[in-house]
PDB file of C-alpha atoms in Angstrom:
ATOM      1  CA  MET A  27     -16.283  10.571  -6.110  1.00  0.00           C
ATOM      2  CA  PRO A  28     -16.673   7.521  -3.844  1.00  0.00           C
ATOM      3  CA  LYS A  29     -19.600   7.708  -1.514  1.00  0.00           C
ATOM      4  CA  LYS A  30     -18.985   8.510   2.134  1.00  0.00           C
ATOM      5  CA  ILE A  31     -19.484   5.419   4.245  1.00  0.00           C
ATOM      6  CA  ARG A  32     -21.288   5.869   7.540  1.00  0.00           C
ATOM      7  CA  ASP A  33     -21.202   3.015  10.022  1.00  0.00           C
ATOM      8  CA  THR A  34     -24.793   3.779  10.974  1.00  0.00           C
ATOM      9  CA  ASP A  35     -25.877   2.917   7.428  1.00  0.00           C
ATOM     10  CA  TYR A  36     -25.043  -0.673   8.332  1.00  0.00           C
ATOM     11  CA  LEU A  37     -26.807  -0.978  11.681  1.00  0.00           C
ATOM     12  CA  ALA A  38     -29.589  -3.219  10.388  1.00  0.00           C
ATOM     13  CA  VAL A  39     -27.450  -5.418   8.147  1.00  0.00           C
ATOM     14  CA  SER A  40     -24.797  -5.758  10.886  1.00  0.00           C
ATOM     15  CA  ALA A  41     -27.429  -7.165  13.220  1.00  0.00           C
ATOM     16  CA  ARG A  42     -28.484  -9.610  10.492  1.00  0.00           C
ATOM     17  CA  ILE A  43     -24.866 -10.590   9.884  1.00  0.00           C
ATOM     18  CA  ARG A  44     -24.279 -11.366  13.554  1.00  0.00           C
ATOM     19  CA  ALA A  45     -27.312 -13.671  13.463  1.00  0.00           C
ATOM     20  CA  MET A  46     -26.260 -15.281  10.168  1.00  0.00           C
ATOM     21  CA  GLU A  47     -22.755 -15.943  11.504  1.00  0.00           C
ATOM     22  CA  THR A  48     -24.245 -18.529  13.850  1.00  0.00           C
ATOM     23  CA  GLY A  49     -25.078 -20.573  10.736  1.00  0.00           C
ATOM     24  CA  LEU A  50     -21.469 -20.879   9.619  1.00  0.00           C
ATOM     25  CA  LEU A  51     -20.086 -24.392   9.890  1.00  0.00           C
ATOM     26  CA  THR A  52     -17.896 -24.762  12.968  1.00  0.00           C
ATOM     27  CA  ASP A  53     -14.615 -26.648  13.068  1.00  0.00           C
ATOM     28  CA  GLY A  54     -16.428 -29.392  14.940  1.00  0.00           C
ATOM     29  CA  GLN A  55     -19.096 -29.710  12.258  1.00  0.00           C
ATOM     30  CA  MET A  56     -16.414 -29.798   9.546  1.00  0.00           C
ATOM     31  CA  GLU A  57     -14.745 -32.613  11.449  1.00  0.00           C
ATOM     32  CA  GLN A  58     -18.046 -34.509  11.656  1.00  0.00           C
ATOM     33  CA  ILE A  59     -18.452 -34.252   7.874  1.00  0.00           C
ATOM     34  CA  LEU A  60     -14.855 -35.331   7.379  1.00  0.00           C
ATOM     35  CA  THR A  61     -15.117 -38.391   9.610  1.00  0.00           C
ATOM     36  CA  ALA A  62     -18.695 -39.428   8.778  1.00  0.00           C
ATOM     37  CA  GLN A  63     -18.925 -43.189   8.339  1.00  0.00           C
ATOM     38  CA  THR A  64     -20.770 -42.958   5.032  1.00  0.00           C
ATOM     39  CA  ASP A  65     -21.184 -40.425   2.227  1.00  0.00           C
ATOM     40  CA  GLU A  66     -24.901 -40.374   2.944  1.00  0.00           C
ATOM     41  CA  GLU A  67     -24.197 -39.312   6.519  1.00  0.00           C
ATOM     42  CA  ALA A  68     -21.869 -36.546   5.315  1.00  0.00           C
ATOM     43  CA  VAL A  69     -24.514 -35.251   2.904  1.00  0.00           C
ATOM     44  CA  LYS A  70     -27.150 -35.401   5.679  1.00  0.00           C
ATOM     45  CA  LEU A  71     -24.964 -33.267   7.940  1.00  0.00           C
ATOM     46  CA  LEU A  72     -24.593 -30.668   5.200  1.00  0.00           C
ATOM     47  CA  ARG A  73     -28.319 -30.712   4.468  1.00  0.00           C
ATOM     48  CA  GLU A  74     -29.027 -30.063   8.159  1.00  0.00           C
ATOM     49  CA  ASN A  75     -26.858 -26.971   7.837  1.00  0.00           C
ATOM     50  CA  GLY A  76     -28.661 -25.470   4.871  1.00  0.00           C
ATOM     51  CA  TYR A  77     -26.975 -27.115   1.877  1.00  0.00           C
ATOM     52  CA  PRO A  78     -28.999 -28.687  -0.945  1.00  0.00           C
ATOM     53  CA  THR A  79     -29.078 -32.435  -1.445  1.00  0.00           C
ATOM     54  CA  MET A  80     -26.174 -33.705  -3.529  1.00  0.00           C
ATOM     55  CA  SER A  81     -24.327 -36.863  -4.514  1.00  0.00           C
ATOM     56  CA  LEU A  82     -20.665 -37.388  -3.724  1.00  0.00           C
ATOM     57  CA  LYS A  83     -20.501 -39.627  -6.778  1.00  0.00           C
ATOM     58  CA  SER A  84     -21.074 -36.624  -9.044  1.00  0.00           C
ATOM     59  CA  PRO A  85     -18.684 -33.635  -8.940  1.00  0.00           C
ATOM     60  CA  GLU A  86     -21.197 -31.701 -11.039  1.00  0.00           C
ATOM     61  CA  THR A  87     -23.974 -32.016  -8.447  1.00  0.00           C
ATOM     62  CA  MET A  88     -21.533 -31.140  -5.645  1.00  0.00           C
ATOM     63  CA  ASP A  89     -20.487 -27.982  -7.447  1.00  0.00           C
ATOM     64  CA  ALA A  90     -24.101 -27.138  -8.279  1.00  0.00           C
ATOM     65  CA  ALA A  91     -25.138 -27.525  -4.629  1.00  0.00           C
ATOM     66  CA  ILE A  92     -22.302 -25.301  -3.395  1.00  0.00           C
ATOM     67  CA  SER A  93     -23.126 -22.721  -6.076  1.00  0.00           C
ATOM     68  CA  ALA A  94     -26.773 -22.745  -5.006  1.00  0.00           C
ATOM     69  CA  ALA A  95     -25.773 -22.139  -1.387  1.00  0.00           C
ATOM     70  CA  ARG A  96     -23.481 -19.297  -2.461  1.00  0.00           C
ATOM     71  CA  GLU A  97     -26.214 -17.673  -4.549  1.00  0.00           C
ATOM     72  CA  GLU A  98     -28.697 -17.937  -1.689  1.00  0.00           C
ATOM     73  CA  THR A  99     -26.293 -16.085   0.615  1.00  0.00           C
ATOM     74  CA  LEU A 100     -25.903 -13.207  -1.846  1.00  0.00           C
ATOM     75  CA  HIS A 101     -29.636 -13.131  -2.556  1.00  0.00           C
ATOM     76  CA  ASP A 102     -30.483 -13.032   1.170  1.00  0.00           C
ATOM     77  CA  LEU A 103     -28.388  -9.890   1.591  1.00  0.00           C
ATOM     78  CA  GLN A 104     -29.419  -8.207  -1.653  1.00  0.00           C
ATOM     79  CA  ASP A 105     -32.048  -5.935  -0.131  1.00  0.00           C
ATOM     80  CA  SER A 106     -30.206  -5.328   3.143  1.00  0.00           C
ATOM     81  CA  VAL A 107     -26.914  -3.945   1.878  1.00  0.00           C
ATOM     82  CA  PRO A 108     -26.871  -0.152   1.399  1.00  0.00           C
ATOM     83  CA  ASP A 109     -24.128  -0.424  -1.223  1.00  0.00           C
ATOM     84  CA  GLU A 110     -24.157  -3.055  -3.990  1.00  0.00           C
ATOM     85  CA  ASN A 111     -20.369  -2.780  -4.356  1.00  0.00           C
ATOM     86  CA  TYR A 112     -19.896  -5.068  -1.351  1.00  0.00           C
ATOM     87  CA  LEU A 113     -21.746  -7.900  -3.049  1.00  0.00           C
ATOM     88  CA  ASP A 114     -20.131  -7.181  -6.412  1.00  0.00           C
ATOM     89  CA  ILE A 115     -16.676  -7.808  -4.931  1.00  0.00           C
ATOM     90  CA  PHE A 116     -17.751 -11.405  -4.393  1.00  0.00           C
ATOM     91  CA  ARG A 117     -19.614 -11.713  -7.714  1.00  0.00           C
ATOM     92  CA  LEU A 118     -17.333 -10.275 -10.336  1.00  0.00           C
ATOM     93  CA  LYS A 119     -14.778 -13.119 -10.252  1.00  0.00           C
ATOM     94  CA  TYR A 120     -17.460 -15.334 -11.799  1.00  0.00           C
ATOM     95  CA  ASP A 121     -17.846 -12.898 -14.696  1.00  0.00           C
ATOM     96  CA  TYR A 122     -14.129 -13.276 -15.402  1.00  0.00           C
ATOM     97  CA  HIS A 123     -14.348 -17.051 -15.060  1.00  0.00           C
ATOM     98  CA  ASN A 124     -17.146 -17.044 -17.632  1.00  0.00           C
ATOM     99  CA  VAL A 125     -15.165 -14.865 -20.053  1.00  0.00           C
ATOM    100  CA  LYS A 126     -12.277 -17.345 -19.810  1.00  0.00           C
ATOM    101  CA  ALA A 127     -14.635 -20.246 -20.503  1.00  0.00           C
ATOM    102  CA  VAL A 128     -16.272 -18.612 -23.521  1.00  0.00           C
ATOM    103  CA  LEU A 129     -13.021 -17.441 -25.137  1.00  0.00           C
ATOM    104  CA  LYS A 130     -11.366 -20.844 -24.762  1.00  0.00           C
ATOM    105  CA  ALA A 131     -14.431 -22.603 -26.131  1.00  0.00           C
ATOM    106  CA  GLN A 132     -14.553 -20.248 -29.106  1.00  0.00           C
ATOM    107  CA  ALA A 133     -10.884 -20.913 -29.835  1.00  0.00           C
ATOM    108  CA  VAL A 134     -11.498 -24.657 -30.246  1.00  0.00           C
ATOM    109  CA  GLY A 135     -15.048 -24.531 -31.609  1.00  0.00           C
ATOM    110  CA  ALA A 136     -16.644 -25.981 -28.469  1.00  0.00           C
ATOM    111  CA  ASP A 137     -19.743 -25.112 -26.455  1.00  0.00           C
ATOM    112  CA  PRO A 138     -18.857 -23.424 -23.122  1.00  0.00           C
ATOM    113  CA  ASP A 139     -22.253 -23.889 -21.455  1.00  0.00           C
ATOM    114  CA  ARG A 140     -21.233 -26.620 -19.014  1.00  0.00           C
ATOM    115  CA  MET A 141     -18.349 -24.450 -17.792  1.00  0.00           C
ATOM    116  CA  LEU A 142     -20.410 -21.309 -17.179  1.00  0.00           C
ATOM    117  CA  VAL A 143     -21.314 -20.279 -13.633  1.00  0.00           C
ATOM    118  CA  GLU A 144     -24.499 -18.359 -12.835  1.00  0.00           C
ATOM    119  CA  LEU A 145     -23.092 -16.292  -9.955  1.00  0.00           C
ATOM    120  CA  GLY A 146     -21.694 -13.171 -11.596  1.00  0.00           C
ATOM    121  CA  ARG A 147     -23.064  -9.658 -12.073  1.00  0.00           C
ATOM    122  CA  VAL A 148     -23.902 -10.470 -15.701  1.00  0.00           C
ATOM    123  CA  PRO A 149     -26.195 -13.442 -16.435  1.00  0.00           C
ATOM    124  CA  ALA A 150     -24.066 -16.144 -18.056  1.00  0.00           C
ATOM    125  CA  ALA A 151     -26.241 -16.357 -21.169  1.00  0.00           C
ATOM    126  CA  GLU A 152     -26.038 -12.586 -21.709  1.00  0.00           C
ATOM    127  CA  LEU A 153     -22.268 -12.617 -21.286  1.00  0.00           C
ATOM    128  CA  LYS A 154     -21.906 -15.494 -23.737  1.00  0.00           C
ATOM    129  CA  ALA A 155     -24.158 -13.750 -26.259  1.00  0.00           C
ATOM    130  CA  ALA A 156     -22.210 -10.491 -26.037  1.00  0.00           C
ATOM    131  CA  LEU A 157     -18.881 -12.260 -26.544  1.00  0.00           C
ATOM    132  CA  THR A 158     -20.196 -14.429 -29.365  1.00  0.00           C
ATOM    133  CA  ALA A 159     -21.633 -11.429 -31.218  1.00  0.00           C
ATOM    134  CA  GLY A 160     -18.604  -9.265 -30.497  1.00  0.00           C
ATOM    135  CA  GLU A 161     -20.898  -6.722 -28.825  1.00  0.00           C
ATOM    136  CA  LEU A 162     -18.692  -6.065 -25.811  1.00  0.00           C
ATOM    137  CA  ASP A 163     -20.311  -2.701 -25.095  1.00  0.00           C
ATOM    138  CA  ARG A 164     -23.207  -4.679 -23.620  1.00  0.00           C
ATOM    139  CA  LEU A 165     -20.902  -5.636 -20.727  1.00  0.00           C
ATOM    140  CA  PRO A 166     -19.711  -3.476 -17.800  1.00  0.00           C
ATOM    141  CA  ALA A 167     -16.903  -1.210 -19.048  1.00  0.00           C
ATOM    142  CA  THR A 168     -13.984  -2.802 -17.211  1.00  0.00           C
ATOM    143  CA  LEU A 169     -15.145  -6.329 -18.022  1.00  0.00           C
ATOM    144  CA  ALA A 170     -15.535  -5.357 -21.688  1.00  0.00           C
ATOM    145  CA  ALA A 171     -11.985  -3.963 -21.818  1.00  0.00           C
ATOM    146  CA  ALA A 172     -10.719  -7.133 -20.156  1.00  0.00           C
ATOM    147  CA  ALA A 173     -12.496  -9.392 -22.626  1.00  0.00           C
ATOM    148  CA  ARG A 174     -11.195  -7.354 -25.561  1.00  0.00           C
ATOM    149  CA  GLU A 175      -7.550  -7.599 -24.416  1.00  0.00           C
ATOM    150  CA  ALA A 176      -7.856 -11.289 -23.539  1.00  0.00           C
ATOM    151  CA  LYS A 177      -9.335 -12.137 -26.943  1.00  0.00           C
ATOM    152  CA  GLU A 178      -6.644 -10.154 -28.752  1.00  0.00           C
ATOM    153  CA  THR A 179      -3.973 -11.946 -26.708  1.00  0.00           C
ATOM    154  CA  LEU A 180      -5.473 -15.357 -27.421  1.00  0.00           C
ATOM    155  CA  ASP A 181      -5.850 -14.610 -31.134  1.00  0.00           C
ATOM    156  CA  ALA A 182      -2.262 -13.351 -31.414  1.00  0.00           C
ATOM    157  CA  THR A 183      -0.486 -15.974 -29.297  1.00  0.00           C
ATOM    158  CA  ARG A 184      -2.856 -18.991 -29.234  1.00  0.00           C
ATOM    159  CA  ASP A 185      -1.725 -19.289 -25.612  1.00  0.00           C
ATOM    160  CA  PRO A 186      -4.697 -19.542 -23.189  1.00  0.00           C
ATOM    161  CA  GLN A 187      -2.374 -19.059 -20.211  1.00  0.00           C
ATOM    162  CA  LEU A 188      -1.441 -15.567 -21.381  1.00  0.00           C
ATOM    163  CA  SER A 189      -5.093 -14.773 -22.023  1.00  0.00           C
ATOM    164  CA  ASP A 190      -5.972 -15.943 -18.504  1.00  0.00           C
ATOM    165  CA  LEU A 191      -3.207 -13.801 -17.011  1.00  0.00           C
ATOM    166  CA  ALA A 192      -4.620 -10.747 -18.759  1.00  0.00           C
ATOM    167  CA  LEU A 193      -8.068 -11.489 -17.361  1.00  0.00           C
ATOM    168  CA  ASP A 194      -6.661 -12.037 -13.857  1.00  0.00           C
ATOM    169  CA  ARG A 195      -5.013  -8.606 -13.939  1.00  0.00           C
ATOM    170  CA  TRP A 196      -8.237  -6.997 -15.117  1.00  0.00           C
ATOM    171  CA  GLN A 197     -10.232  -8.814 -12.442  1.00  0.00           C
ATOM    172  CA  PHE A 198      -8.137  -7.311  -9.680  1.00  0.00           C
ATOM    173  CA  ARG A 199      -8.360  -3.915 -11.357  1.00  0.00           C
ATOM    174  CA  ASP A 200     -12.134  -4.329 -11.357  1.00  0.00           C
ATOM    175  CA  GLU A 201     -12.082  -5.328  -7.681  1.00  0.00           C
ATOM    176  CA  THR A 202      -9.924  -2.305  -6.851  1.00  0.00           C
ATOM    177  CA  GLU A 203     -12.272   0.058  -8.701  1.00  0.00           C
ATOM    178  CA  THR A 204     -15.292  -1.531  -7.030  1.00  0.00           C
ATOM    179  CA  ALA A 205     -13.755  -1.159  -3.576  1.00  0.00           C
ATOM    180  CA  GLU A 206     -12.826   2.460  -4.291  1.00  0.00           C
ATOM    181  CA  ARG A 207     -16.390   3.234  -5.370  1.00  0.00           C
ATOM    182  CA  SER A 208     -17.615   1.980  -2.011  1.00  0.00           C
ATOM    183  CA  GLY A 209     -15.385   4.481  -0.184  1.00  0.00           C
ATOM    184  CA  SER A 210     -14.545   1.787   2.382  1.00  0.00           C
ATOM    185  CA  GLU A 211     -10.933   1.589   3.557  1.00  0.00           C
ATOM    186  CA  PHE A 212     -11.649  -1.853   4.982  1.00  0.00           C
ATOM    187  CA  LEU A 213     -12.870  -3.209   1.644  1.00  0.00           C
ATOM    188  CA  GLN A 214      -9.922  -1.648  -0.164  1.00  0.00           C
ATOM    189  CA  GLY A 215      -7.574  -3.284   2.343  1.00  0.00           C
ATOM    190  CA  TYR A 216      -9.235  -6.643   1.677  1.00  0.00           C
ATOM    191  CA  VAL A 217      -8.579  -6.266  -2.062  1.00  0.00           C
ATOM    192  CA  ARG A 218      -4.945  -5.271  -1.405  1.00  0.00           C
ATOM    193  CA  ALA A 219      -4.510  -8.386   0.737  1.00  0.00           C
ATOM    194  CA  ARG A 220      -5.881 -10.515  -2.094  1.00  0.00           C
ATOM    195  CA  ILE A 221      -3.541  -8.824  -4.587  1.00  0.00           C
ATOM    196  CA  ASP A 222      -0.541  -9.472  -2.337  1.00  0.00           C
ATOM    197  CA  ALA A 223      -1.497 -13.147  -2.096  1.00  0.00           C
ATOM    198  CA  ALA A 224      -2.004 -13.367  -5.879  1.00  0.00           C
ATOM    199  CA  ASN A 225       1.397 -11.788  -6.568  1.00  0.00           C
ATOM    200  CA  LEU A 226       3.148 -14.103  -4.131  1.00  0.00           C
ATOM    201  CA  ARG A 227       1.493 -17.080  -5.828  1.00  0.00           C
ATOM    202  CA  ALA A 228       2.547 -15.727  -9.233  1.00  0.00           C
ATOM    203  CA  LEU A 229       6.158 -15.404  -8.112  1.00  0.00           C
ATOM    204  CA  VAL A 230       6.377 -18.917  -6.687  1.00  0.00           C
ATOM    205  CA  ARG A 231       4.551 -20.517  -9.627  1.00  0.00           C
ATOM    206  CA  THR A 232       6.730 -18.633 -12.137  1.00  0.00           C
ATOM    207  CA  LEU A 233       9.909 -19.943 -10.558  1.00  0.00           C
ATOM    208  CA  ARG A 234       8.520 -23.465 -10.136  1.00  0.00           C
ATOM    209  CA  MET A 235       7.719 -23.542 -13.866  1.00  0.00           C
ATOM    210  CA  GLY A 236      11.199 -22.327 -14.744  1.00  0.00           C
ATOM    211  CA  LYS A 237       9.845 -19.110 -16.249  1.00  0.00           C
ATOM    212  CA  THR A 238      11.729 -15.801 -16.291  1.00  0.00           C
ATOM    213  CA  ALA A 239      11.226 -12.512 -14.467  1.00  0.00           C
ATOM    214  CA  ALA A 240       9.907 -11.122 -17.756  1.00  0.00           C
ATOM    215  CA  PHE A 241       7.086 -13.673 -17.645  1.00  0.00           C
ATOM    216  CA  LEU A 242       6.370 -12.720 -14.032  1.00  0.00           C
ATOM    217  CA  ARG A 243       6.111  -9.050 -14.984  1.00  0.00           C
ATOM    218  CA  GLY A 244       3.140  -9.921 -17.175  1.00  0.00           C
ATOM    219  CA  ALA A 245       1.474 -11.821 -14.333  1.00  0.00           C
ATOM    220  CA  LEU A 246       1.868  -9.289 -11.519  1.00  0.00           C
ATOM    221  CA  VAL A 247      -1.080  -7.187 -10.412  1.00  0.00           C
ATOM    222  CA  PRO A 248      -0.568  -3.550  -9.384  1.00  0.00           C
ATOM    223  CA  GLY A 249      -2.066  -2.276  -6.153  1.00  0.00           C
ATOM    224  CA  GLY A 250      -0.531  -4.544  -3.506  1.00  0.00           C
ATOM    225  CA  THR A 251       1.560  -3.485  -0.533  1.00  0.00           C
ATOM    226  CA  VAL A 252       4.654  -5.331  -1.804  1.00  0.00           C
ATOM    227  CA  GLY A 253       6.012  -3.508  -4.832  1.00  0.00           C
ATOM    228  CA  GLU A 254       6.691  -4.963  -8.266  1.00  0.00           C
ATOM    229  CA  ALA A 255      10.400  -4.107  -8.106  1.00  0.00           C
ATOM    230  CA  GLY A 256      10.979  -6.284  -5.048  1.00  0.00           C
ATOM    231  CA  LEU A 257       9.076  -9.194  -6.571  1.00  0.00           C
ATOM    232  CA  LEU A 258      11.016  -9.016  -9.831  1.00  0.00           C
ATOM    233  CA  THR A 259      14.317  -8.838  -7.966  1.00  0.00           C
ATOM    234  CA  ALA A 260      13.378 -11.949  -5.993  1.00  0.00           C
ATOM    235  CA  ALA A 261      12.484 -13.706  -9.253  1.00  0.00           C
ATOM    236  CA  GLU A 262      15.787 -12.739 -10.861  1.00  0.00           C
ATOM    237  CA  ASN A 263      17.573 -14.171  -7.815  1.00  0.00           C
ATOM    238  CA  GLY A 264      15.733 -17.484  -7.948  1.00  0.00           C
ATOM    239  CA  GLY A 265      13.527 -16.620  -4.969  1.00  0.00           C
ATOM    240  CA  ALA A 266      16.326 -15.498  -2.657  1.00  0.00           C
ATOM    241  CA  GLY A 267      15.019 -13.004  -0.113  1.00  0.00           C
ATOM    242  CA  LEU A 268      11.415 -14.048  -0.611  1.00  0.00           C
ATOM    243  CA  ALA A 269      10.700 -14.624   3.084  1.00  0.00           C
ATOM    244  CA  GLU A 270      12.289 -11.281   4.010  1.00  0.00           C
ATOM    245  CA  LEU A 271      10.262  -9.457   1.347  1.00  0.00           C
ATOM    246  CA  TYR A 272       7.012 -10.443   3.049  1.00  0.00           C
ATOM    247  CA  GLY A 273       8.387 -10.612   6.576  1.00  0.00           C
ATOM    248  CA  SER A 274       6.343  -7.682   7.926  1.00  0.00           C
ATOM    249  CA  THR A 275       3.075  -8.691   6.259  1.00  0.00           C
ATOM    250  CA  GLU A 276       0.246 -11.155   6.921  1.00  0.00           C
ATOM    251  CA  LEU A 277       1.878 -13.327   4.241  1.00  0.00           C
ATOM    252  CA  ALA A 278       5.111 -13.953   6.165  1.00  0.00           C
ATOM    253  CA  ALA A 279       4.348 -17.624   6.854  1.00  0.00           C
ATOM    254  CA  ALA A 280       3.089 -18.164   3.290  1.00  0.00           C
ATOM    255  CA  ALA A 281       6.261 -16.608   1.853  1.00  0.00           C
ATOM    256  CA  GLN A 282       8.428 -18.926   3.931  1.00  0.00           C
ATOM    257  CA  ALA A 283       6.372 -21.897   2.734  1.00  0.00           C
ATOM    258  CA  GLY A 284       6.787 -20.610  -0.820  1.00  0.00           C
ATOM    259  CA  ALA A 285      10.552 -20.415  -0.380  1.00  0.00           C
ATOM    260  CA  ASP A 286      10.501 -24.004   0.891  1.00  0.00           C
ATOM    261  CA  ALA A 287       8.381 -25.081  -2.091  1.00  0.00           C
ATOM    262  CA  LEU A 288      10.967 -23.609  -4.460  1.00  0.00           C
ATOM    263  CA  GLY A 289      13.355 -26.190  -3.077  1.00  0.00           C
ATOM    264  CA  GLY A 290      11.093 -28.935  -4.386  1.00  0.00           C
ATOM    265  CA  GLY A 291       8.575 -29.212  -1.578  1.00  0.00           C
ATOM    266  CA  PRO A 292       4.810 -29.476  -2.147  1.00  0.00           C
ATOM    267  CA  LEU A 293       2.690 -26.431  -2.923  1.00  0.00           C
ATOM    268  CA  THR A 294      -0.305 -27.536  -0.840  1.00  0.00           C
ATOM    269  CA  GLU A 295       0.773 -25.858   2.405  1.00  0.00           C
ATOM    270  CA  PHE A 296       1.884 -22.741   0.552  1.00  0.00           C
ATOM    271  CA  GLU A 297      -1.475 -22.349  -1.184  1.00  0.00           C
ATOM    272  CA  LYS A 298      -3.330 -22.868   2.090  1.00  0.00           C
ATOM    273  CA  LEU A 299      -1.226 -20.267   3.919  1.00  0.00           C
ATOM    274  CA  CYS A 300      -1.850 -17.704   1.170  1.00  0.00           C
ATOM    275  CA  ASP A 301      -5.591 -18.058   1.725  1.00  0.00           C
ATOM    276  CA  ASP A 302      -5.170 -18.071   5.500  1.00  0.00           C
ATOM    277  CA  ALA A 303      -3.254 -14.772   5.322  1.00  0.00           C
ATOM    278  CA  VAL A 304      -6.211 -13.064   3.652  1.00  0.00           C
ATOM    279  CA  SER A 305      -8.409 -14.478   6.411  1.00  0.00           C
ATOM    280  CA  GLY A 306      -5.967 -12.981   8.900  1.00  0.00           C
ATOM    281  CA  TYR A 307      -6.647  -9.521   7.515  1.00  0.00           C
ATOM    282  CA  LEU A 308     -10.371 -10.047   8.112  1.00  0.00           C
ATOM    283  CA  ALA A 309      -9.972 -11.345  11.661  1.00  0.00           C
ATOM    284  CA  GLY A 310     -10.202  -7.899  13.238  1.00  0.00           C
ATOM    285  CA  ALA A 311     -13.743  -7.429  11.954  1.00  0.00           C
ATOM    286  CA  GLY A 312     -15.018  -9.604  14.783  1.00  0.00           C
ATOM    287  CA  LEU A 313     -14.247  -6.781  17.216  1.00  0.00           C
ATOM    288  CA  ILE A 314     -16.283  -4.212  15.272  1.00  0.00           C
ATOM    289  CA  ALA A 315     -19.905  -3.878  16.397  1.00  0.00           C
ATOM    290  CA  PHE A 316     -21.326  -2.542  13.130  1.00  0.00           C
ATOM    291  CA  GLY A 317     -20.252  -1.096   9.811  1.00  0.00           C
ATOM    292  CA  GLU A 318     -19.072  -2.585   6.536  1.00  0.00           C
ATOM    293  CA  ALA A 319     -16.282  -4.674   8.103  1.00  0.00           C
ATOM    294  CA  PRO A 320     -18.574  -7.356   9.603  1.00  0.00           C
ATOM    295  CA  LEU A 321     -20.376  -7.650   6.244  1.00  0.00           C
ATOM    296  CA  VAL A 322     -17.171  -8.131   4.239  1.00  0.00           C
ATOM    297  CA  SER A 323     -15.804 -10.536   6.836  1.00  0.00           C
ATOM    298  CA  TYR A 324     -18.994 -12.625   6.794  1.00  0.00           C
ATOM    299  CA  LEU A 325     -19.094 -12.866   3.000  1.00  0.00           C
ATOM    300  CA  ALA A 326     -15.432 -13.886   2.934  1.00  0.00           C
ATOM    301  CA  ALA A 327     -16.071 -16.434   5.694  1.00  0.00           C
ATOM    302  CA  ARG A 328     -18.877 -17.930   3.611  1.00  0.00           C
ATOM    303  CA  GLU A 329     -16.560 -18.131   0.604  1.00  0.00           C
ATOM    304  CA  ARG A 330     -13.986 -19.892   2.773  1.00  0.00           C
ATOM    305  CA  GLU A 331     -16.659 -22.310   3.997  1.00  0.00           C
ATOM    306  CA  TYR A 332     -17.697 -23.159   0.440  1.00  0.00           C
ATOM    307  CA  THR A 333     -14.042 -23.804  -0.429  1.00  0.00           C
ATOM    308  CA  ASN A 334     -13.660 -26.072   2.587  1.00  0.00           C
ATOM    309  CA  VAL A 335     -16.865 -27.978   1.856  1.00  0.00           C
ATOM    310  CA  ARG A 336     -15.632 -28.623  -1.662  1.00  0.00           C
ATOM    311  CA  ILE A 337     -12.249 -29.796  -0.331  1.00  0.00           C
ATOM    312  CA  LEU A 338     -14.023 -32.112   2.120  1.00  0.00           C
ATOM    313  CA  LEU A 339     -16.387 -33.604  -0.427  1.00  0.00           C
ATOM    314  CA  MET A 340     -13.851 -33.991  -3.219  1.00  0.00           C
ATOM    315  CA  GLY A 341     -11.406 -35.493  -0.757  1.00  0.00           C
ATOM    316  CA  ARG A 342     -13.960 -38.005   0.471  1.00  0.00           C
ATOM    317  CA  ALA A 343     -14.945 -38.851  -3.100  1.00  0.00           C
ATOM    318  CA  ALA A 344     -11.278 -39.488  -3.938  1.00  0.00           C
ATOM    319  CA  LYS A 345     -10.911 -41.695  -0.815  1.00  0.00           C
ATOM    320  CA  LEU A 346      -8.148 -39.472   0.584  1.00  0.00           C
ATOM    321  CA  ALA A 347      -7.056 -40.078   4.158  1.00  0.00           C
ATOM    322  CA  PRO A 348      -8.728 -37.745   6.697  1.00  0.00           C
ATOM    323  CA  GLU A 349      -5.387 -36.262   7.732  1.00  0.00           C
ATOM    324  CA  VAL A 350      -4.631 -35.322   4.114  1.00  0.00           C
ATOM    325  CA  ILE A 351      -7.988 -33.598   3.701  1.00  0.00           C
ATOM    326  CA  ARG A 352      -7.693 -31.912   7.110  1.00  0.00           C
ATOM    327  CA  ALA A 353      -4.346 -30.395   6.180  1.00  0.00           C
ATOM    328  CA  ARG A 354      -5.870 -28.732   3.109  1.00  0.00           C
ATOM    329  CA  LEU A 355      -8.719 -26.956   4.884  1.00  0.00           C
ATOM    330  CA  ARG A 356      -8.547 -23.158   5.030  1.00  0.00           C
ATOM    331  CA  THR A 357      -8.729 -21.429   8.401  1.00  0.00           C
TER     332      THR A 357
END
């Protein structure tokens, strides 16, 4: 049985969250980083806002610095959160990333260490050791089942894309189970919003690649508000009716951009609007004084900030025009 959530259980952490929210980068600060005259100035601005020192000449150090900031956020809240499930929602995707990295490396006889991320529920070295030894019972049950299916798929098909799709489905199943254990309707709604965005992306990408509805069926994740039948029908019709299918949801604008992209337009705006729609679901948390909603919203806002910082830094490193970078930032 999921535990009963009481808003009063979150009084202390809600007060902390409201204080920590003042440390989020503002649009103005993002613009300063974007338009800084030198890379050194951009890095200085980030350092003044709590990020480690990094070099824009090295993608590895940029990623390491962002990962360190992300880990510090989760660590800061570790002892304040009454229910670990809220942090696990934001950790478990790294477990699945690490499984993907290890399985692919094993398939080609390579070392996955440089691809592993130390942000999941399971230490990366322990996860690698369990997969290498075939001792999957050492992993959390859902993750173990996911790794087993993904490995069997990769062994049978030699197609890493199909293996990744299996892991993506299991990841969302894991997120759904984690949210249900928390007993929070708000957290469960957040996962459903993410599933809807993932399924819309799967539909548009399937059609852009010229794949069939049968391929899409293997990529869809159960648990969203838009049913599988409607998505498969849209795929069979080449995307016709896509905008109408999502017309009453937060993803309406993203679906229209996806329909436009199926006509040959770029995917950049579509991808951005998918992420923005999930942010739209979280927007109402700002009106809630205390409870789990402000916590989930803050953690998601931090994730969005880390994504935007990476877009800014990678864009600067690639010498992209400011307007191009600006258009890619999530809101």
